[in-house]
Amino acid sequence: MAGGRLSLGVSWLALLVAVLGAVSAPEATPSPSPPRPRSVAEGTPTDGHLRHGVRLPARTATLRTWDPILHRSPSRAWRRNGTDRLVATLARVARAHA
């Protein structure tokens, strides 16, 4: 009886789908990213560089950057780099004076 077998096959398939859906694989938890190394200013302000520098956002709710050369906001990205400590200090001061 082809109709009975087909019906039985569909029933088994529906049961298999229901069981597999109920027993889903656990969600993969993202692995924590490795800690970022501290940034360091090496050399002098006129003859130095940043190691692991951090970019200050162009604009936040409490902070705007200004480009004194082009007389515009925001400042160009390459002018907004600093140490992680400097960027955190600027963000904290901007929040305190908002």
PDB file of N, CA and C in Angstrom:
ATOM      1  N   MET A   1       0.840  -1.161   0.000  1.00  0.00           N
ATOM      2  CA  MET A   1       0.000   0.000   0.000  1.00  0.00           C
ATOM      3  C   MET A   1       0.896   1.239   0.000  1.00  0.00           C
ATOM      4  N   ALA A   2       1.076   1.828  -1.145  1.00  0.00           N
ATOM      5  CA  ALA A   2       1.991   2.936  -1.319  1.00  0.00           C
ATOM      6  C   ALA A   2       1.550   4.154  -0.519  1.00  0.00           C
ATOM      7  N   GLY A   3       0.247   4.407  -0.463  1.00  0.00           N
ATOM      8  CA  GLY A   3      -0.248   5.568   0.271  1.00  0.00           C
ATOM      9  C   GLY A   3       0.058   5.453   1.755  1.00  0.00           C
ATOM     10  N   GLY A   4      -0.074   4.216   2.326  1.00  0.00           N
ATOM     11  CA  GLY A   4       0.202   4.018   3.740  1.00  0.00           C
ATOM     12  C   GLY A   4       1.674   4.206   4.054  1.00  0.00           C
ATOM     13  N   ARG A   5       2.510   3.687   3.175  1.00  0.00           N
ATOM     14  CA  ARG A   5       3.949   3.827   3.402  1.00  0.00           C
ATOM     15  C   ARG A   5       4.386   5.287   3.299  1.00  0.00           C
ATOM     16  N   LEU A   6       3.845   5.982   2.349  1.00  0.00           N
ATOM     17  CA  LEU A   6       4.192   7.388   2.196  1.00  0.00           C
ATOM     18  C   LEU A   6       3.747   8.166   3.431  1.00  0.00           C
ATOM     19  N   SER A   7       2.541   7.868   3.878  1.00  0.00           N
ATOM     20  CA  SER A   7       2.042   8.543   5.062  1.00  0.00           C
ATOM     21  C   SER A   7       2.908   8.210   6.273  1.00  0.00           C
ATOM     22  N   LEU A   8       3.292   6.930   6.398  1.00  0.00           N
ATOM     23  CA  LEU A   8       4.140   6.507   7.496  1.00  0.00           C
ATOM     24  C   LEU A   8       5.511   7.170   7.382  1.00  0.00           C
ATOM     25  N   GLY A   9       6.057   7.272   6.161  1.00  0.00           N
ATOM     26  CA  GLY A   9       7.347   7.928   5.954  1.00  0.00           C
ATOM     27  C   GLY A   9       7.291   9.398   6.320  1.00  0.00           C
ATOM     28  N   VAL A  10       6.232  10.066   5.971  1.00  0.00           N
ATOM     29  CA  VAL A  10       6.077  11.476   6.299  1.00  0.00           C
ATOM     30  C   VAL A  10       5.960  11.630   7.814  1.00  0.00           C
ATOM     31  N   SER A  11       5.266  10.718   8.481  1.00  0.00           N
ATOM     32  CA  SER A  11       5.136  10.785   9.936  1.00  0.00           C
ATOM     33  C   SER A  11       6.492  10.634  10.602  1.00  0.00           C
ATOM     34  N   TRP A  12       7.272   9.675  10.149  1.00  0.00           N
ATOM     35  CA  TRP A  12       8.616   9.486  10.716  1.00  0.00           C
ATOM     36  C   TRP A  12       9.493  10.699  10.446  1.00  0.00           C
ATOM     37  N   LEU A  13       9.366  11.246   9.270  1.00  0.00           N
ATOM     38  CA  LEU A  13      10.149  12.435   8.933  1.00  0.00           C
ATOM     39  C   LEU A  13       9.743  13.617   9.823  1.00  0.00           C
ATOM     40  N   ALA A  14       8.452  13.799  10.038  1.00  0.00           N
ATOM     41  CA  ALA A  14       7.985  14.880  10.898  1.00  0.00           C
ATOM     42  C   ALA A  14       8.472  14.674  12.321  1.00  0.00           C
ATOM     43  N   LEU A  15       8.432  13.420  12.799  1.00  0.00           N
ATOM     44  CA  LEU A  15       8.916  13.114  14.140  1.00  0.00           C
ATOM     45  C   LEU A  15      10.414  13.377  14.246  1.00  0.00           C
ATOM     46  N   LEU A  16      11.171  12.982  13.233  1.00  0.00           N
ATOM     47  CA  LEU A  16      12.619  13.201  13.233  1.00  0.00           C
ATOM     48  C   LEU A  16      12.947  14.692  13.246  1.00  0.00           C
ATOM     49  N   VAL A  17      12.250  15.475  12.461  1.00  0.00           N
ATOM     50  CA  VAL A  17      12.473  16.918  12.438  1.00  0.00           C
ATOM     51  C   VAL A  17      12.134  17.531  13.787  1.00  0.00           C
ATOM     52  N   ALA A  18      11.042  17.094  14.395  1.00  0.00           N
ATOM     53  CA  ALA A  18      10.639  17.626  15.696  1.00  0.00           C
ATOM     54  C   ALA A  18      11.668  17.289  16.767  1.00  0.00           C
ATOM     55  N   VAL A  19      12.169  16.053  16.754  1.00  0.00           N
ATOM     56  CA  VAL A  19      13.161  15.643  17.758  1.00  0.00           C
ATOM     57  C   VAL A  19      14.468  16.393  17.549  1.00  0.00           C
ATOM     58  N   LEU A  20      14.921  16.500  16.313  1.00  0.00           N
ATOM     59  CA  LEU A  20      16.175  17.210  16.046  1.00  0.00           C
ATOM     60  C   LEU A  20      16.045  18.691  16.374  1.00  0.00           C
ATOM     61  N   GLY A  21      14.884  19.260  16.154  1.00  0.00           N
ATOM     62  CA  GLY A  21      14.676  20.664  16.502  1.00  0.00           C
ATOM     63  C   GLY A  21      14.676  20.877  17.999  1.00  0.00           C
ATOM     64  N   ALA A  22      14.129  19.922  18.752  1.00  0.00           N
ATOM     65  CA  ALA A  22      14.092  20.040  20.206  1.00  0.00           C
ATOM     66  C   ALA A  22      15.457  19.819  20.829  1.00  0.00           C
ATOM     67  N   VAL A  23      16.261  18.973  20.190  1.00  0.00           N
ATOM     68  CA  VAL A  23      17.597  18.683  20.711  1.00  0.00           C
ATOM     69  C   VAL A  23      18.599  19.424  19.842  1.00  0.00           C
ATOM     70  N   SER A  24      18.577  20.723  19.939  1.00  0.00           N
ATOM     71  CA  SER A  24      19.491  21.516  19.116  1.00  0.00           C
ATOM     72  C   SER A  24      20.858  21.566  19.775  1.00  0.00           C
ATOM     73  N   ALA A  25      21.830  21.831  18.983  1.00  0.00           N
ATOM     74  CA  ALA A  25      23.195  21.949  19.498  1.00  0.00           C
ATOM     75  C   ALA A  25      23.294  23.191  20.370  1.00  0.00           C
ATOM     76  N   PRO A  26      24.084  23.124  21.424  1.00  0.00           N
ATOM     77  CA  PRO A  26      24.236  24.311  22.264  1.00  0.00           C
ATOM     78  C   PRO A  26      24.861  25.449  21.463  1.00  0.00           C
ATOM     79  N   GLU A  27      24.449  26.663  21.800  1.00  0.00           N
ATOM     80  CA  GLU A  27      24.985  27.821  21.086  1.00  0.00           C
ATOM     81  C   GLU A  27      26.464  27.990  21.409  1.00  0.00           C
ATOM     82  N   ALA A  28      27.202  28.331  20.396  1.00  0.00           N
ATOM     83  CA  ALA A  28      28.635  28.543  20.589  1.00  0.00           C
ATOM     84  C   ALA A  28      28.843  29.854  21.325  1.00  0.00           C
ATOM     85  N   THR A  29      29.596  29.808  22.385  1.00  0.00           N
ATOM     86  CA  THR A  29      29.901  31.039  23.108  1.00  0.00           C
ATOM     87  C   THR A  29      31.166  31.640  22.518  1.00  0.00           C
ATOM     88  N   PRO A  30      31.134  32.932  22.250  1.00  0.00           N
ATOM     89  CA  PRO A  30      32.335  33.549  21.668  1.00  0.00           C
ATOM     90  C   PRO A  30      33.486  33.514  22.670  1.00  0.00           C
ATOM     91  N   SER A  31      34.637  33.193  22.156  1.00  0.00           N
ATOM     92  CA  SER A  31      35.806  33.166  23.039  1.00  0.00           C
ATOM     93  C   SER A  31      36.233  34.596  23.331  1.00  0.00           C
ATOM     94  N   PRO A  32      36.638  34.870  24.551  1.00  0.00           N
ATOM     95  CA  PRO A  32      37.043  36.240  24.874  1.00  0.00           C
ATOM     96  C   PRO A  32      38.279  36.633  24.078  1.00  0.00           C
ATOM     97  N   SER A  33      38.289  37.886  23.659  1.00  0.00           N
ATOM     98  CA  SER A  33      39.440  38.352  22.890  1.00  0.00           C
ATOM     99  C   SER A  33      40.625  38.530  23.840  1.00  0.00           C
ATOM    100  N   PRO A  34      41.811  38.346  23.330  1.00  0.00           N
ATOM    101  CA  PRO A  34      42.986  38.503  24.195  1.00  0.00           C
ATOM    102  C   PRO A  34      43.103  39.951  24.658  1.00  0.00           C
ATOM    103  N   PRO A  35      43.660  40.172  25.825  1.00  0.00           N
ATOM    104  CA  PRO A  35      43.774  41.548  26.313  1.00  0.00           C
ATOM    105  C   PRO A  35      44.649  42.384  25.393  1.00  0.00           C
ATOM    106  N   ARG A  36      44.225  43.616  25.193  1.00  0.00           N
ATOM    107  CA  ARG A  36      44.974  44.511  24.319  1.00  0.00           C
ATOM    108  C   ARG A  36      46.195  45.027  25.074  1.00  0.00           C
ATOM    109  N   PRO A  37      47.356  45.045  24.423  1.00  0.00           N
ATOM    110  CA  PRO A  37      48.541  45.575  25.110  1.00  0.00           C
ATOM    111  C   PRO A  37      48.395  47.069  25.386  1.00  0.00           C
ATOM    112  N   ARG A  38      48.993  47.521  26.456  1.00  0.00           N
ATOM    113  CA  ARG A  38      48.956  48.942  26.809  1.00  0.00           C
ATOM    114  C   ARG A  38      49.660  49.751  25.731  1.00  0.00           C
ATOM    115  N   SER A  39      49.140  50.933  25.461  1.00  0.00           N
ATOM    116  CA  SER A  39      49.787  51.781  24.469  1.00  0.00           C
ATOM    117  C   SER A  39      50.871  52.607  25.147  1.00  0.00           C
ATOM    118  N   VAL A  40      51.904  52.890  24.374  1.00  0.00           N
ATOM    119  CA  VAL A  40      53.077  53.577  24.897  1.00  0.00           C
ATOM    120  C   VAL A  40      53.493  54.660  23.905  1.00  0.00           C
ATOM    121  N   ALA A  41      53.757  55.866  24.433  1.00  0.00           N
ATOM    122  CA  ALA A  41      54.317  56.940  23.621  1.00  0.00           C
ATOM    123  C   ALA A  41      55.831  56.845  23.740  1.00  0.00           C
ATOM    124  N   GLU A  42      56.493  56.630  22.624  1.00  0.00           N
ATOM    125  CA  GLU A  42      57.956  56.486  22.631  1.00  0.00           C
ATOM    126  C   GLU A  42      58.595  57.679  21.948  1.00  0.00           C
ATOM    127  N   GLY A  43      59.662  58.166  22.512  1.00  0.00           N
ATOM    128  CA  GLY A  43      60.356  59.319  21.960  1.00  0.00           C
ATOM    129  C   GLY A  43      59.799  60.601  22.545  1.00  0.00           C
ATOM    130  N   THR A  44      59.935  61.674  21.795  1.00  0.00           N
ATOM    131  CA  THR A  44      59.456  62.986  22.236  1.00  0.00           C
ATOM    132  C   THR A  44      58.216  63.365  21.426  1.00  0.00           C
ATOM    133  N   PRO A  45      57.476  64.378  21.851  1.00  0.00           N
ATOM    134  CA  PRO A  45      56.292  64.780  21.077  1.00  0.00           C
ATOM    135  C   PRO A  45      56.616  65.183  19.637  1.00  0.00           C
ATOM    136  N   THR A  46      57.814  65.728  19.398  1.00  0.00           N
ATOM    137  CA  THR A  46      58.165  66.144  18.037  1.00  0.00           C
ATOM    138  C   THR A  46      58.950  65.088  17.275  1.00  0.00           C
ATOM    139  N   ASP A  47      59.433  64.077  17.955  1.00  0.00           N
ATOM    140  CA  ASP A  47      60.216  63.036  17.294  1.00  0.00           C
ATOM    141  C   ASP A  47      59.951  61.695  17.985  1.00  0.00           C
ATOM    142  N   GLY A  48      58.737  61.206  17.838  1.00  0.00           N
ATOM    143  CA  GLY A  48      58.389  59.952  18.486  1.00  0.00           C
ATOM    144  C   GLY A  48      57.277  59.240  17.748  1.00  0.00           C
ATOM    145  N   HIS A  49      56.772  58.183  18.354  1.00  0.00           N
ATOM    146  CA  HIS A  49      55.657  57.444  17.768  1.00  0.00           C
ATOM    147  C   HIS A  49      54.896  56.720  18.874  1.00  0.00           C
ATOM    148  N   LEU A  50      53.719  56.235  18.502  1.00  0.00           N
ATOM    149  CA  LEU A  50      52.872  55.488  19.428  1.00  0.00           C
ATOM    150  C   LEU A  50      53.005  54.003  19.148  1.00  0.00           C
ATOM    151  N   ARG A  51      53.079  53.249  20.205  1.00  0.00           N
ATOM    152  CA  ARG A  51      53.017  51.790  20.078  1.00  0.00           C
ATOM    153  C   ARG A  51      51.674  51.377  20.651  1.00  0.00           C
ATOM    154  N   HIS A  52      50.854  50.690  19.852  1.00  0.00           N
ATOM    155  CA  HIS A  52      49.505  50.256  20.226  1.00  0.00           C
ATOM    156  C   HIS A  52      48.621  51.463  20.569  1.00  0.00           C
ATOM    157  N   GLY A  53      48.694  52.504  19.746  1.00  0.00           N
ATOM    158  CA  GLY A  53      47.914  53.713  19.978  1.00  0.00           C
ATOM    159  C   GLY A  53      46.418  53.470  19.867  1.00  0.00           C
ATOM    160  N   VAL A  54      45.651  54.380  20.430  1.00  0.00           N
ATOM    161  CA  VAL A  54      44.192  54.317  20.430  1.00  0.00           C
ATOM    162  C   VAL A  54      43.675  55.573  19.730  1.00  0.00           C
ATOM    163  N   ARG A  55      42.630  55.416  18.922  1.00  0.00           N
ATOM    164  CA  ARG A  55      42.064  56.556  18.201  1.00  0.00           C
ATOM    165  C   ARG A  55      40.896  57.136  18.983  1.00  0.00           C
ATOM    166  N   LEU A  56      40.941  58.424  19.212  1.00  0.00           N
ATOM    167  CA  LEU A  56      39.852  59.140  19.847  1.00  0.00           C
ATOM    168  C   LEU A  56      38.705  59.233  18.840  1.00  0.00           C
ATOM    169  N   PRO A  57      37.472  58.951  19.253  1.00  0.00           N
ATOM    170  CA  PRO A  57      36.357  59.075  18.304  1.00  0.00           C
ATOM    171  C   PRO A  57      36.233  60.515  17.808  1.00  0.00           C
ATOM    172  N   ALA A  58      35.784  60.681  16.585  1.00  0.00           N
ATOM    173  CA  ALA A  58      35.633  62.014  16.004  1.00  0.00           C
ATOM    174  C   ALA A  58      34.607  62.837  16.761  1.00  0.00           C
ATOM    175  N   ARG A  59      33.559  62.157  17.240  1.00  0.00           N
ATOM    176  CA  ARG A  59      32.498  62.862  17.959  1.00  0.00           C
ATOM    177  C   ARG A  59      31.770  61.872  18.852  1.00  0.00           C
ATOM    178  N   THR A  60      31.459  62.298  20.045  1.00  0.00           N
ATOM    179  CA  THR A  60      30.626  61.513  20.958  1.00  0.00           C
ATOM    180  C   THR A  60      29.526  62.432  21.471  1.00  0.00           C
ATOM    181  N   ALA A  61      28.718  61.938  22.370  1.00  0.00           N
ATOM    182  CA  ALA A  61      27.657  62.767  22.937  1.00  0.00           C
ATOM    183  C   ALA A  61      28.231  63.919  23.754  1.00  0.00           C
ATOM    184  N   THR A  62      29.438  63.757  24.278  1.00  0.00           N
ATOM    185  CA  THR A  62      30.025  64.785  25.150  1.00  0.00           C
ATOM    186  C   THR A  62      31.309  65.397  24.604  1.00  0.00           C
ATOM    187  N   LEU A  63      31.732  65.015  23.410  1.00  0.00           N
ATOM    188  CA  LEU A  63      33.032  65.453  22.905  1.00  0.00           C
ATOM    189  C   LEU A  63      32.980  65.694  21.401  1.00  0.00           C
ATOM    190  N   ARG A  64      33.568  66.806  20.973  1.00  0.00           N
ATOM    191  CA  ARG A  64      33.757  67.085  19.542  1.00  0.00           C
ATOM    192  C   ARG A  64      35.226  67.368  19.316  1.00  0.00           C
ATOM    193  N   THR A  65      35.751  66.900  18.211  1.00  0.00           N
ATOM    194  CA  THR A  65      37.147  67.211  17.884  1.00  0.00           C
ATOM    195  C   THR A  65      37.178  68.363  16.888  1.00  0.00           C
ATOM    196  N   TRP A  66      38.289  69.079  16.882  1.00  0.00           N
ATOM    197  CA  TRP A  66      38.449  70.246  16.017  1.00  0.00           C
ATOM    198  C   TRP A  66      39.785  70.160  15.313  1.00  0.00           C
ATOM    199  N   ASP A  67      39.788  70.413  14.018  1.00  0.00           N
ATOM    200  CA  ASP A  67      41.015  70.426  13.232  1.00  0.00           C
ATOM    201  C   ASP A  67      41.456  71.886  13.091  1.00  0.00           C
ATOM    202  N   PRO A  68      42.508  72.298  13.822  1.00  0.00           N
ATOM    203  CA  PRO A  68      42.905  73.711  13.792  1.00  0.00           C
ATOM    204  C   PRO A  68      43.530  74.140  12.472  1.00  0.00           C
ATOM    205  N   ILE A  69      44.009  73.213  11.693  1.00  0.00           N
ATOM    206  CA  ILE A  69      44.619  73.552  10.402  1.00  0.00           C
ATOM    207  C   ILE A  69      43.539  73.813   9.346  1.00  0.00           C
ATOM    208  N   LEU A  70      42.557  72.915   9.271  1.00  0.00           N
ATOM    209  CA  LEU A  70      41.491  73.051   8.282  1.00  0.00           C
ATOM    210  C   LEU A  70      40.306  73.862   8.809  1.00  0.00           C
ATOM    211  N   HIS A  71      40.341  74.241  10.082  1.00  0.00           N
ATOM    212  CA  HIS A  71      39.261  75.015  10.707  1.00  0.00           C
ATOM    213  C   HIS A  71      37.912  74.339  10.515  1.00  0.00           C
ATOM    214  N   ARG A  72      37.865  73.054  10.907  1.00  0.00           N
ATOM    215  CA  ARG A  72      36.606  72.307  10.772  1.00  0.00           C
ATOM    216  C   ARG A  72      36.538  71.205  11.825  1.00  0.00           C
ATOM    217  N   SER A  73      35.351  70.711  12.007  1.00  0.00           N
ATOM    218  CA  SER A  73      35.114  69.565  12.880  1.00  0.00           C
ATOM    219  C   SER A  73      34.466  68.489  12.022  1.00  0.00           C
ATOM    220  N   PRO A  74      34.861  67.265  12.150  1.00  0.00           N
ATOM    221  CA  PRO A  74      35.811  66.701  13.101  1.00  0.00           C
ATOM    222  C   PRO A  74      37.237  66.811  12.604  1.00  0.00           C
ATOM    223  N   SER A  75      38.132  66.572  13.508  1.00  0.00           N
ATOM    224  CA  SER A  75      39.545  66.544  13.166  1.00  0.00           C
ATOM    225  C   SER A  75      39.833  65.303  12.321  1.00  0.00           C
ATOM    226  N   ARG A  76      40.851  65.382  11.495  1.00  0.00           N
ATOM    227  CA  ARG A  76      41.211  64.228  10.670  1.00  0.00           C
ATOM    228  C   ARG A  76      41.644  63.062  11.554  1.00  0.00           C
ATOM    229  N   ALA A  77      41.379  61.861  11.092  1.00  0.00           N
ATOM    230  CA  ALA A  77      41.598  60.651  11.898  1.00  0.00           C
ATOM    231  C   ALA A  77      43.044  60.531  12.372  1.00  0.00           C
ATOM    232  N   TRP A  78      44.001  60.829  11.532  1.00  0.00           N
ATOM    233  CA  TRP A  78      45.400  60.629  11.917  1.00  0.00           C
ATOM    234  C   TRP A  78      45.834  61.605  13.012  1.00  0.00           C
ATOM    235  N   ARG A  79      45.035  62.659  13.235  1.00  0.00           N
ATOM    236  CA  ARG A  79      45.367  63.634  14.282  1.00  0.00           C
ATOM    237  C   ARG A  79      44.744  63.273  15.630  1.00  0.00           C
ATOM    238  N   ARG A  80      43.929  62.214  15.680  1.00  0.00           N
ATOM    239  CA  ARG A  80      43.198  61.872  16.895  1.00  0.00           C
ATOM    240  C   ARG A  80      43.751  60.628  17.583  1.00  0.00           C
ATOM    241  N   ASN A  81      45.014  60.350  17.460  1.00  0.00           N
ATOM    242  CA  ASN A  81      45.609  59.176  18.086  1.00  0.00           C
ATOM    243  C   ASN A  81      46.329  59.550  19.371  1.00  0.00           C
ATOM    244  N   GLY A  82      46.299  58.645  20.335  1.00  0.00           N
ATOM    245  CA  GLY A  82      46.985  58.870  21.598  1.00  0.00           C
ATOM    246  C   GLY A  82      47.128  57.566  22.350  1.00  0.00           C
ATOM    247  N   THR A  83      47.650  57.653  23.549  1.00  0.00           N
ATOM    248  CA  THR A  83      47.756  56.455  24.378  1.00  0.00           C
ATOM    249  C   THR A  83      46.370  56.130  24.929  1.00  0.00           C
ATOM    250  N   ASP A  84      46.185  54.898  25.352  1.00  0.00           N
ATOM    251  CA  ASP A  84      44.899  54.509  25.918  1.00  0.00           C
ATOM    252  C   ASP A  84      44.587  55.341  27.154  1.00  0.00           C
ATOM    253  N   ARG A  85      45.602  55.680  27.917  1.00  0.00           N
ATOM    254  CA  ARG A  85      45.410  56.504  29.113  1.00  0.00           C
ATOM    255  C   ARG A  85      44.940  57.921  28.739  1.00  0.00           C
ATOM    256  N   LEU A  86      45.532  58.517  27.709  1.00  0.00           N
ATOM    257  CA  LEU A  86      45.142  59.856  27.271  1.00  0.00           C
ATOM    258  C   LEU A  86      43.711  59.865  26.759  1.00  0.00           C
ATOM    259  N   VAL A  87      43.341  58.896  25.920  1.00  0.00           N
ATOM    260  CA  VAL A  87      41.994  58.850  25.357  1.00  0.00           C
ATOM    261  C   VAL A  87      40.965  58.643  26.472  1.00  0.00           C
ATOM    262  N   ALA A  88      41.265  57.777  27.431  1.00  0.00           N
ATOM    263  CA  ALA A  88      40.349  57.557  28.556  1.00  0.00           C
ATOM    264  C   ALA A  88      40.214  58.824  29.403  1.00  0.00           C
ATOM    265  N   THR A  89      41.309  59.551  29.609  1.00  0.00           N
ATOM    266  CA  THR A  89      41.268  60.794  30.388  1.00  0.00           C
ATOM    267  C   THR A  89      40.428  61.844  29.678  1.00  0.00           C
ATOM    268  N   LEU A  90      40.617  61.996  28.376  1.00  0.00           N
ATOM    269  CA  LEU A  90      39.821  62.966  27.608  1.00  0.00           C
ATOM    270  C   LEU A  90      38.338  62.631  27.667  1.00  0.00           C
ATOM    271  N   ALA A  91      37.999  61.355  27.544  1.00  0.00           N
ATOM    272  CA  ALA A  91      36.587  60.942  27.600  1.00  0.00           C
ATOM    273  C   ALA A  91      36.004  61.208  28.986  1.00  0.00           C
ATOM    274  N   ARG A  92      36.779  60.943  30.036  1.00  0.00           N
ATOM    275  CA  ARG A  92      36.308  61.170  31.406  1.00  0.00           C
ATOM    276  C   ARG A  92      36.094  62.665  31.665  1.00  0.00           C
ATOM    277  N   VAL A  93      37.020  63.505  31.236  1.00  0.00           N
ATOM    278  CA  VAL A  93      36.893  64.951  31.440  1.00  0.00           C
ATOM    279  C   VAL A  93      35.710  65.490  30.648  1.00  0.00           C
ATOM    280  N   ALA A  94      35.529  65.025  29.415  1.00  0.00           N
ATOM    281  CA  ALA A  94      34.404  65.494  28.597  1.00  0.00           C
ATOM    282  C   ALA A  94      33.076  65.117  29.253  1.00  0.00           C
ATOM    283  N   ARG A  95      32.972  63.908  29.798  1.00  0.00           N
ATOM    284  CA  ARG A  95      31.739  63.501  30.494  1.00  0.00           C
ATOM    285  C   ARG A  95      31.504  64.359  31.735  1.00  0.00           C
ATOM    286  N   ALA A  96      32.560  64.672  32.455  1.00  0.00           N
ATOM    287  CA  ALA A  96      32.421  65.453  33.684  1.00  0.00           C
ATOM    288  C   ALA A  96      31.968  66.877  33.414  1.00  0.00           C
ATOM    289  N   HIS A  97      32.305  67.414  32.234  1.00  0.00           N
ATOM    290  CA  HIS A  97      31.960  68.799  31.908  1.00  0.00           C
ATOM    291  C   HIS A  97      30.793  68.916  30.942  1.00  0.00           C
ATOM    292  N   ALA A  98      30.114  67.825  30.708  1.00  0.00           N
ATOM    293  CA  ALA A  98      28.971  67.854  29.768  1.00  0.00           C
ATOM    294  C   ALA A  98      27.739  68.445  30.427  1.00  0.00           C
TER     295      ALA A  98
END
